[in-house]
Coordinates of N, CA and C in Angstrom, one line a residue:
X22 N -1.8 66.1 -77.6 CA -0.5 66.0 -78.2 C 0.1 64.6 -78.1
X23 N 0.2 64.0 -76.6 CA 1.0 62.5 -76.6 C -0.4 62.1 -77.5
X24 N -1.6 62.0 -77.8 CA -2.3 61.1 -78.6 C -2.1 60.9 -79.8
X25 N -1.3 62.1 -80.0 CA -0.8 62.4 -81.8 C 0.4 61.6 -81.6
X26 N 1.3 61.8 -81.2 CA 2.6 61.0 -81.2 C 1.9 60.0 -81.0
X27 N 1.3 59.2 -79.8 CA 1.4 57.8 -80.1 C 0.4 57.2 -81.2
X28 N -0.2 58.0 -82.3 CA -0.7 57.4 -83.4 C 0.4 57.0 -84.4
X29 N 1.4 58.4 -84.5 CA 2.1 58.6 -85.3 C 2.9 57.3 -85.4
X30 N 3.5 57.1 -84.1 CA 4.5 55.7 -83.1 C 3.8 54.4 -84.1
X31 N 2.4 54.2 -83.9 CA 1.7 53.0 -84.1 C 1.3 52.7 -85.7
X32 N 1.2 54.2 -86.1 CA 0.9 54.1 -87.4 C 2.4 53.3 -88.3
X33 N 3.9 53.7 -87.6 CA 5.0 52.9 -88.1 C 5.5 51.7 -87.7
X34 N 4.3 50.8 -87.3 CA 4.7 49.4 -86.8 C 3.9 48.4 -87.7
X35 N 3.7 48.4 -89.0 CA 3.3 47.5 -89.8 C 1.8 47.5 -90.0
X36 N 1.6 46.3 -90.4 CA 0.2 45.5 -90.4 C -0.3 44.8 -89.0
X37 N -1.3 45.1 -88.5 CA -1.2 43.8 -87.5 C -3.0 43.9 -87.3
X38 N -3.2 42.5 -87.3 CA -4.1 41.8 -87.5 C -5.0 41.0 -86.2
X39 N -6.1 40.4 -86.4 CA -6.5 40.0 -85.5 C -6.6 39.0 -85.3
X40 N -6.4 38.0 -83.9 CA -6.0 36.8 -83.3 C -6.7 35.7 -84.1
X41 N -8.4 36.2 -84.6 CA -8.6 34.6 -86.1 C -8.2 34.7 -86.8
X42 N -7.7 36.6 -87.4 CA -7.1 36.1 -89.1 C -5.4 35.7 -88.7
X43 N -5.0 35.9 -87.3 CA -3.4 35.2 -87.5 C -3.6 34.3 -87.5
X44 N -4.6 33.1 -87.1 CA -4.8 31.6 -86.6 C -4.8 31.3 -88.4
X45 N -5.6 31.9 -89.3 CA -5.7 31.8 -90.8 C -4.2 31.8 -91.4
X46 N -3.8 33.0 -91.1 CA -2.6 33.5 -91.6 C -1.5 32.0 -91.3
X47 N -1.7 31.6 -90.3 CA -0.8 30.3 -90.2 C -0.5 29.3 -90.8
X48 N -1.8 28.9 -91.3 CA -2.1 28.1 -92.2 C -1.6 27.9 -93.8
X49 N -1.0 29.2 -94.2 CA -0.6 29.6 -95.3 C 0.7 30.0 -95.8
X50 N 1.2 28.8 -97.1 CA 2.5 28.8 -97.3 C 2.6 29.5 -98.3
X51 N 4.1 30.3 -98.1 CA 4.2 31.1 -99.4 C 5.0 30.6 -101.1
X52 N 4.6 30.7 -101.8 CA 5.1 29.9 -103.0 C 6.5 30.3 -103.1
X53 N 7.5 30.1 -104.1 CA 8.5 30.6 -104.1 C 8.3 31.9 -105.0
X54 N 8.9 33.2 -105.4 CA 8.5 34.3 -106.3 C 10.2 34.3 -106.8
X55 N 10.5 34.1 -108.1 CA 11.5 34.7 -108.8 C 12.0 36.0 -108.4
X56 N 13.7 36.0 -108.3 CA 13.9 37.2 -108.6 C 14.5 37.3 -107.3
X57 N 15.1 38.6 -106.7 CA 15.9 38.7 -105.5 C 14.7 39.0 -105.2
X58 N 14.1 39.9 -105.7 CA 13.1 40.8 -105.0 C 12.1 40.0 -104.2
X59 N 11.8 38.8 -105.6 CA 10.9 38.1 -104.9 C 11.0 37.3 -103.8
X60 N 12.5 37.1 -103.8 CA 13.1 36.0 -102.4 C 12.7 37.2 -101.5
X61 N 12.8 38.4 -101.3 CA 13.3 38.8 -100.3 C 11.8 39.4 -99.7
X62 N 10.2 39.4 -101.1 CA 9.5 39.6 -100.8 C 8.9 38.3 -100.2
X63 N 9.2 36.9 -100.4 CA 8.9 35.6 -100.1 C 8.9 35.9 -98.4
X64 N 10.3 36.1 -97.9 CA 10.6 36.1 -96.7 C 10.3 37.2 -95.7
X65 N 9.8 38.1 -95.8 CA 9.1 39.1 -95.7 C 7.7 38.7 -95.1
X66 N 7.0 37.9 -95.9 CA 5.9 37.3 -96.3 C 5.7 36.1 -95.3
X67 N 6.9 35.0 -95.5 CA 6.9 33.9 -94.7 C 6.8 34.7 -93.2
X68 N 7.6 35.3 -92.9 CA 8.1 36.2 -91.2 C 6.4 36.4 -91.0
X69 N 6.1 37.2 -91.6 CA 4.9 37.9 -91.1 C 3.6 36.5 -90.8
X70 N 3.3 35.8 -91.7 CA 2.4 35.3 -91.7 C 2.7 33.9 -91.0
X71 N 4.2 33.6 -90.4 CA 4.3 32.9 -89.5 C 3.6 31.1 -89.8
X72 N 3.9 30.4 -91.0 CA 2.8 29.2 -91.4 C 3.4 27.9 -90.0
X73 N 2.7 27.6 -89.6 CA 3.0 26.3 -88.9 C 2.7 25.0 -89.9
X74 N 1.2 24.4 -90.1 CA 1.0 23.3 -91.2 C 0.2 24.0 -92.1
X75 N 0.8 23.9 -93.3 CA -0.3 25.2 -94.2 C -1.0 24.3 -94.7
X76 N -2.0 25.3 -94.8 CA -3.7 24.9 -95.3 C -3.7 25.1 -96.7
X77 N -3.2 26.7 -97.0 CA -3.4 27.3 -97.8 C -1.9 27.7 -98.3
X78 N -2.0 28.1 -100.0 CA -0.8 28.2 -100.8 C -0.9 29.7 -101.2
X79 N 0.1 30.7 -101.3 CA 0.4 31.8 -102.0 C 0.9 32.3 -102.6
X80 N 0.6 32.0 -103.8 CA 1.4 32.5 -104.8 C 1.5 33.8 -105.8
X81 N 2.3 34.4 -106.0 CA 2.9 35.7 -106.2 C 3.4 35.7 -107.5
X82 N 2.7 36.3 -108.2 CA 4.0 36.8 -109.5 C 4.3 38.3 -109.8
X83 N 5.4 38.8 -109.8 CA 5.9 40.2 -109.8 C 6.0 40.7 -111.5
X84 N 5.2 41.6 -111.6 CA 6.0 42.7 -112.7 C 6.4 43.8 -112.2
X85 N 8.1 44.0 -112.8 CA 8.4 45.7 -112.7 C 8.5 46.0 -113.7
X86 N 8.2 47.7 -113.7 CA 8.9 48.2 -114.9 C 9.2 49.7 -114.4
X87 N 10.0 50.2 -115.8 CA 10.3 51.3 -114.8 C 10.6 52.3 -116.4
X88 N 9.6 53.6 -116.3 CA 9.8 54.7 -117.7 C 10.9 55.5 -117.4
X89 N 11.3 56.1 -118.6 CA 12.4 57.3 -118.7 C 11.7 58.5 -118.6
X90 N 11.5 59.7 -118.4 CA 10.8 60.9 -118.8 C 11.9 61.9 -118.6
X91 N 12.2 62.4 -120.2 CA 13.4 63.3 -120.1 C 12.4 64.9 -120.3
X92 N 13.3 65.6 -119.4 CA 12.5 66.9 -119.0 C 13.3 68.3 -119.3
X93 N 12.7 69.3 -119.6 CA 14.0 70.6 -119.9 C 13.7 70.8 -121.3
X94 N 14.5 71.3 -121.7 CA 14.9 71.9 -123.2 C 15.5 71.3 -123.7
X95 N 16.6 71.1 -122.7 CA 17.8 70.3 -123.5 C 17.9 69.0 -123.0
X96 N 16.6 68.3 -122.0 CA 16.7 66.9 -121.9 C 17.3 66.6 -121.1
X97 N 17.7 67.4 -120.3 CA 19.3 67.3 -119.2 C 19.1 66.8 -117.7
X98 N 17.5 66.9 -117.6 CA 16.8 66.2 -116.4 C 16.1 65.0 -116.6
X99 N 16.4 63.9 -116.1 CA 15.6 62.4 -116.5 C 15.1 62.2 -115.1
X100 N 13.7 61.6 -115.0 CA 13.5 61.0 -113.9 C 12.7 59.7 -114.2
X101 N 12.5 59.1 -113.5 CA 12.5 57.4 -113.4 C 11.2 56.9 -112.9
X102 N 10.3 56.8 -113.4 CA 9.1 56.1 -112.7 C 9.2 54.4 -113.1
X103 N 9.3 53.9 -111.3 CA 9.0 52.8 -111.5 C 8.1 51.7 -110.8
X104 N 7.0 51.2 -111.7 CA 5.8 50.4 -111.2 C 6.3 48.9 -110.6
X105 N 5.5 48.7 -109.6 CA 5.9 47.1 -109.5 C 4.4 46.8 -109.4
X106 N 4.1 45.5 -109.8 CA 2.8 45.0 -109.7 C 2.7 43.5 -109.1
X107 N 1.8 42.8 -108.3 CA 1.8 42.0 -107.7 C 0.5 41.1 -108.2
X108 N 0.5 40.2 -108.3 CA -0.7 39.2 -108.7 C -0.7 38.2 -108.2
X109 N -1.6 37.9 -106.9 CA -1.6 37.1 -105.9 C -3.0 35.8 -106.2
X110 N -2.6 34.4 -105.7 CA -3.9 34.1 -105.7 C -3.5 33.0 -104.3
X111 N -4.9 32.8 -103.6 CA -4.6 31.9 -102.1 C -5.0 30.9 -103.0
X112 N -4.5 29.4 -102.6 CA -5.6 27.9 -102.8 C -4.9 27.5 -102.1
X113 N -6.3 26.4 -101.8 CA -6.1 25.4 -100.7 C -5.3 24.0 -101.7
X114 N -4.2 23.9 -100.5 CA -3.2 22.7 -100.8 C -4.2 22.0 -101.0
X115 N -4.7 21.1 -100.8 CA -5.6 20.2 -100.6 C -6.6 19.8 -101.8
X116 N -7.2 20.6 -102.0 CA -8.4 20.8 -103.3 C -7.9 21.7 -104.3
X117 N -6.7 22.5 -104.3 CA -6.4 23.3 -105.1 C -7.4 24.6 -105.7
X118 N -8.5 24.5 -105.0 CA -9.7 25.3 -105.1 C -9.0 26.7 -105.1
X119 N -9.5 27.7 -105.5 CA -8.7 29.1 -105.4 C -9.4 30.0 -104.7
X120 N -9.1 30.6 -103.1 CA -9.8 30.6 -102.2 C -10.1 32.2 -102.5
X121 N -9.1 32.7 -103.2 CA -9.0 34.5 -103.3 C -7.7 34.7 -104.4
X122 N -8.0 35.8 -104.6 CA -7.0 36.3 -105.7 C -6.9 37.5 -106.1
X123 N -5.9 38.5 -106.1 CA -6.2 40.0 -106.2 C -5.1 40.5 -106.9
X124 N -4.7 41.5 -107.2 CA -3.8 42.7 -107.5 C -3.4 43.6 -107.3
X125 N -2.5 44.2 -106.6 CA -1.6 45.4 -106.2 C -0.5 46.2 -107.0
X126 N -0.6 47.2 -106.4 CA 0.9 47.6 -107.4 C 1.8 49.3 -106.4
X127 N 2.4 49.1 -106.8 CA 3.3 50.3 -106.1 C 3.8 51.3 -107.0
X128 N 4.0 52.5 -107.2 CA 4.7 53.8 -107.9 C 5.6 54.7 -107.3
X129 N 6.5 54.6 -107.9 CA 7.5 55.4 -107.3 C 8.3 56.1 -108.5
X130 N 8.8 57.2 -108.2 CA 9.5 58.4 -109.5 C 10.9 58.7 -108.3
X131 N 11.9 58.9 -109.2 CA 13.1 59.7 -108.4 C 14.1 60.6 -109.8
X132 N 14.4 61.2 -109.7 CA 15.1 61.9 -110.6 C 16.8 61.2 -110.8
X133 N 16.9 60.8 -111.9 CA 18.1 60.3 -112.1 C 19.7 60.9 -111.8
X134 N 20.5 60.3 -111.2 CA 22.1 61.2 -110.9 C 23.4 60.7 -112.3
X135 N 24.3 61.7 -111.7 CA 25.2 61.3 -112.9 C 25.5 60.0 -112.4
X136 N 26.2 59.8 -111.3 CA 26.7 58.8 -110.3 C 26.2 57.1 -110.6
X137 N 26.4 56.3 -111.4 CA 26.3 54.7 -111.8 C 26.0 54.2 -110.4
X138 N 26.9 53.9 -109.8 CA 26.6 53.2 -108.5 C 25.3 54.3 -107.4
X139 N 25.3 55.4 -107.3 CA 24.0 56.0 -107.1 C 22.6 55.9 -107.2
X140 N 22.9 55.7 -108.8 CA 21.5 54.8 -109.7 C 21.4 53.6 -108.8
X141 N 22.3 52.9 -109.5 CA 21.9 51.2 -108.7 C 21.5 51.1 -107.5
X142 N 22.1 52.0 -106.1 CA 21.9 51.4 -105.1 C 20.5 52.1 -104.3
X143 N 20.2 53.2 -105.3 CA 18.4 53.7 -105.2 C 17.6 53.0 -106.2
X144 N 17.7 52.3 -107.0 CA 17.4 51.9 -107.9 C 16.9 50.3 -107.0
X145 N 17.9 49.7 -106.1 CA 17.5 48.4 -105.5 C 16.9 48.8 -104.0
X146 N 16.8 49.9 -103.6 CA 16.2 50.7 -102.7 C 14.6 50.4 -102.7
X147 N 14.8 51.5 -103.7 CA 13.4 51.3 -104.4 C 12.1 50.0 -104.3
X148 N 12.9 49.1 -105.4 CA 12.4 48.0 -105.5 C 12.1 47.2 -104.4
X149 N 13.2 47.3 -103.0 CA 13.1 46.5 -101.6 C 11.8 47.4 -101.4
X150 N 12.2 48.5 -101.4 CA 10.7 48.8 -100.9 C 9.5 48.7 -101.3
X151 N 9.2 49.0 -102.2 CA 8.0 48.5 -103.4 C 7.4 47.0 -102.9
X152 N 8.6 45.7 -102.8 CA 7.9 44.6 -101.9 C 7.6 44.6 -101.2
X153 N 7.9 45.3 -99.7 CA 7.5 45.2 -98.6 C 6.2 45.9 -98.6
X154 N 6.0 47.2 -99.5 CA 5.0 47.5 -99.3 C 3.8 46.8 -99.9
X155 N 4.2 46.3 -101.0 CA 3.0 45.3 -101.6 C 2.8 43.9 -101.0
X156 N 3.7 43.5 -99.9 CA 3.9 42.5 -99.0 C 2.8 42.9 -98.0
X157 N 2.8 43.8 -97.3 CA 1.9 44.5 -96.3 C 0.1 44.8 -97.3
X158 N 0.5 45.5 -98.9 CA -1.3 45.8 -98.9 C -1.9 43.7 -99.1
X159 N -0.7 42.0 -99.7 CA -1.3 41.5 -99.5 C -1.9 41.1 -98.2
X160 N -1.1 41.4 -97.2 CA -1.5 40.7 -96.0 C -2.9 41.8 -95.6
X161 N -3.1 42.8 -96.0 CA -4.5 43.3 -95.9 C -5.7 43.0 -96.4
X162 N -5.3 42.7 -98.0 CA -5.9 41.9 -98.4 C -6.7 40.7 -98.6
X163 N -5.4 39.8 -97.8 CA -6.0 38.5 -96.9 C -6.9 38.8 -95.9
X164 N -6.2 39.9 -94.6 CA -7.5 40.0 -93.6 C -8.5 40.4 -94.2
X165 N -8.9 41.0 -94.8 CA -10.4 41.5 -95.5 C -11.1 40.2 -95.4
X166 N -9.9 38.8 -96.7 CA -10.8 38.0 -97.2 C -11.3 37.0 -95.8
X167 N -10.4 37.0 -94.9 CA -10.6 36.0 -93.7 C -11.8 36.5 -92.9
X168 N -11.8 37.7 -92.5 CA -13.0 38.7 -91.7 C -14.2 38.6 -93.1
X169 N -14.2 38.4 -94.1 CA -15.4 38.7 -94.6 C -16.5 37.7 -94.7
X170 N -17.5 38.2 -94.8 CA -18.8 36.9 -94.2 C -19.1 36.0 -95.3
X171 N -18.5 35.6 -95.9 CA -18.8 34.9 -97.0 C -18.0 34.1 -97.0
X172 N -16.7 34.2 -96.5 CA -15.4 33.2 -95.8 C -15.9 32.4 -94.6
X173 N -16.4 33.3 -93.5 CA -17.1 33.2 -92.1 C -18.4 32.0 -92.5
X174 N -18.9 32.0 -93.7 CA -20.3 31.0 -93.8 C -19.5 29.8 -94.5
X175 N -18.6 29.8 -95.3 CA -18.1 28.9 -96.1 C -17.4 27.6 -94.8
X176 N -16.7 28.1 -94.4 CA -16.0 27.3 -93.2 C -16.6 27.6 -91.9
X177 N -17.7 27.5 -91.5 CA -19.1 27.5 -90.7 C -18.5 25.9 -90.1
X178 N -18.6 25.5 -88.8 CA -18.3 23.9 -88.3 C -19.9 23.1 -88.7
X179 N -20.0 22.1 -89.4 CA -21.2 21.1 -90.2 C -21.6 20.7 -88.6
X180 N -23.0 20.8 -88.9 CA -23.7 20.4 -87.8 C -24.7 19.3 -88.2
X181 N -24.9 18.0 -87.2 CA -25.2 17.1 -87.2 C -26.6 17.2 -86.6
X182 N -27.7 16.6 -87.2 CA -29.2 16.1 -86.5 C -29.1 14.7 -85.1
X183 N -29.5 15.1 -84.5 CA -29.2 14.0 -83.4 C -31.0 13.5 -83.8
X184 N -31.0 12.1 -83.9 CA -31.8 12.0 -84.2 C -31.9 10.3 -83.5

């Protein structure tokens, strides 16, 4: 039973990564992203991945959107699905080479109120959350690409013939 709680405990403390992919993660500055959401997914982003001299650039571009779906007979139930989508790519400052590059996206539905300020303040709810969580699958995404052996052979230290 305490094994179940302290999964549960652990499972709500983020992403966390291992001591070469933070040494990587350091290295990498985040671009600016439009939008509040984006500032607030920027800094989110910055916090977590901690850059001291960056190596590497990240940049982000956000789509939301969000459908109506009116429900009933009389239409009298609306609810709200709304997508956010992320399109990420790393390069290196340096060569501009493009080191990785992916795509995410988030879904979320709530049923709409009569209440204006209701809407809005689930409505920007929503959306904070949507970042953070697409903020967390990129920094997964990163560790993959840092741990993966194709990364691991590329940045291998050049070894010299003593001759």
């Amino acid at each position: 039973m305490l094994f179940i709680i302290f999964c549960v405990l652990l499972a709500g403390c983020g992403v966390d990564v291992s001591p070469k992919v933070r040494q990587e993660f350091s290295k990498i500055e985040v671009a600016s992203i439009p939008e509040k959401i984006g500032w607030q997914m920027k800094d989110y982003l910055s916090y977590r991945l901690k850059p001291s001299c960056p190596t590497y650039r990240l940049e982000i571009t956000l789509e939301q959107k969000d459908y109506t779906l009116k429900m009933g007979r009389d239409a009298r139930s609306v609810m709200v699905h709304f997508v956010t989508i992320a399109k990420y790519t790393l390069k290196n400052i340096l060569t501009q080479k493009i080191m990785t590059s992916g795509k995410c996206s988030t879904h979320n539905a709530r049923l709409l109120t009569p209440s204006f300020y209701s809407q809005t303040v689930a409505d920007r709810k929503i959306k904070e959350d949507n970042a953070l969580r697409l903020a967390d699958f990129i920094i997964r995404d990163l560790e993959h690409f840092f741990l993966s052996p194709s990364w691991a052979i590329q940045n291998m230290p050049k070894t010299t013939a003593l001759g």
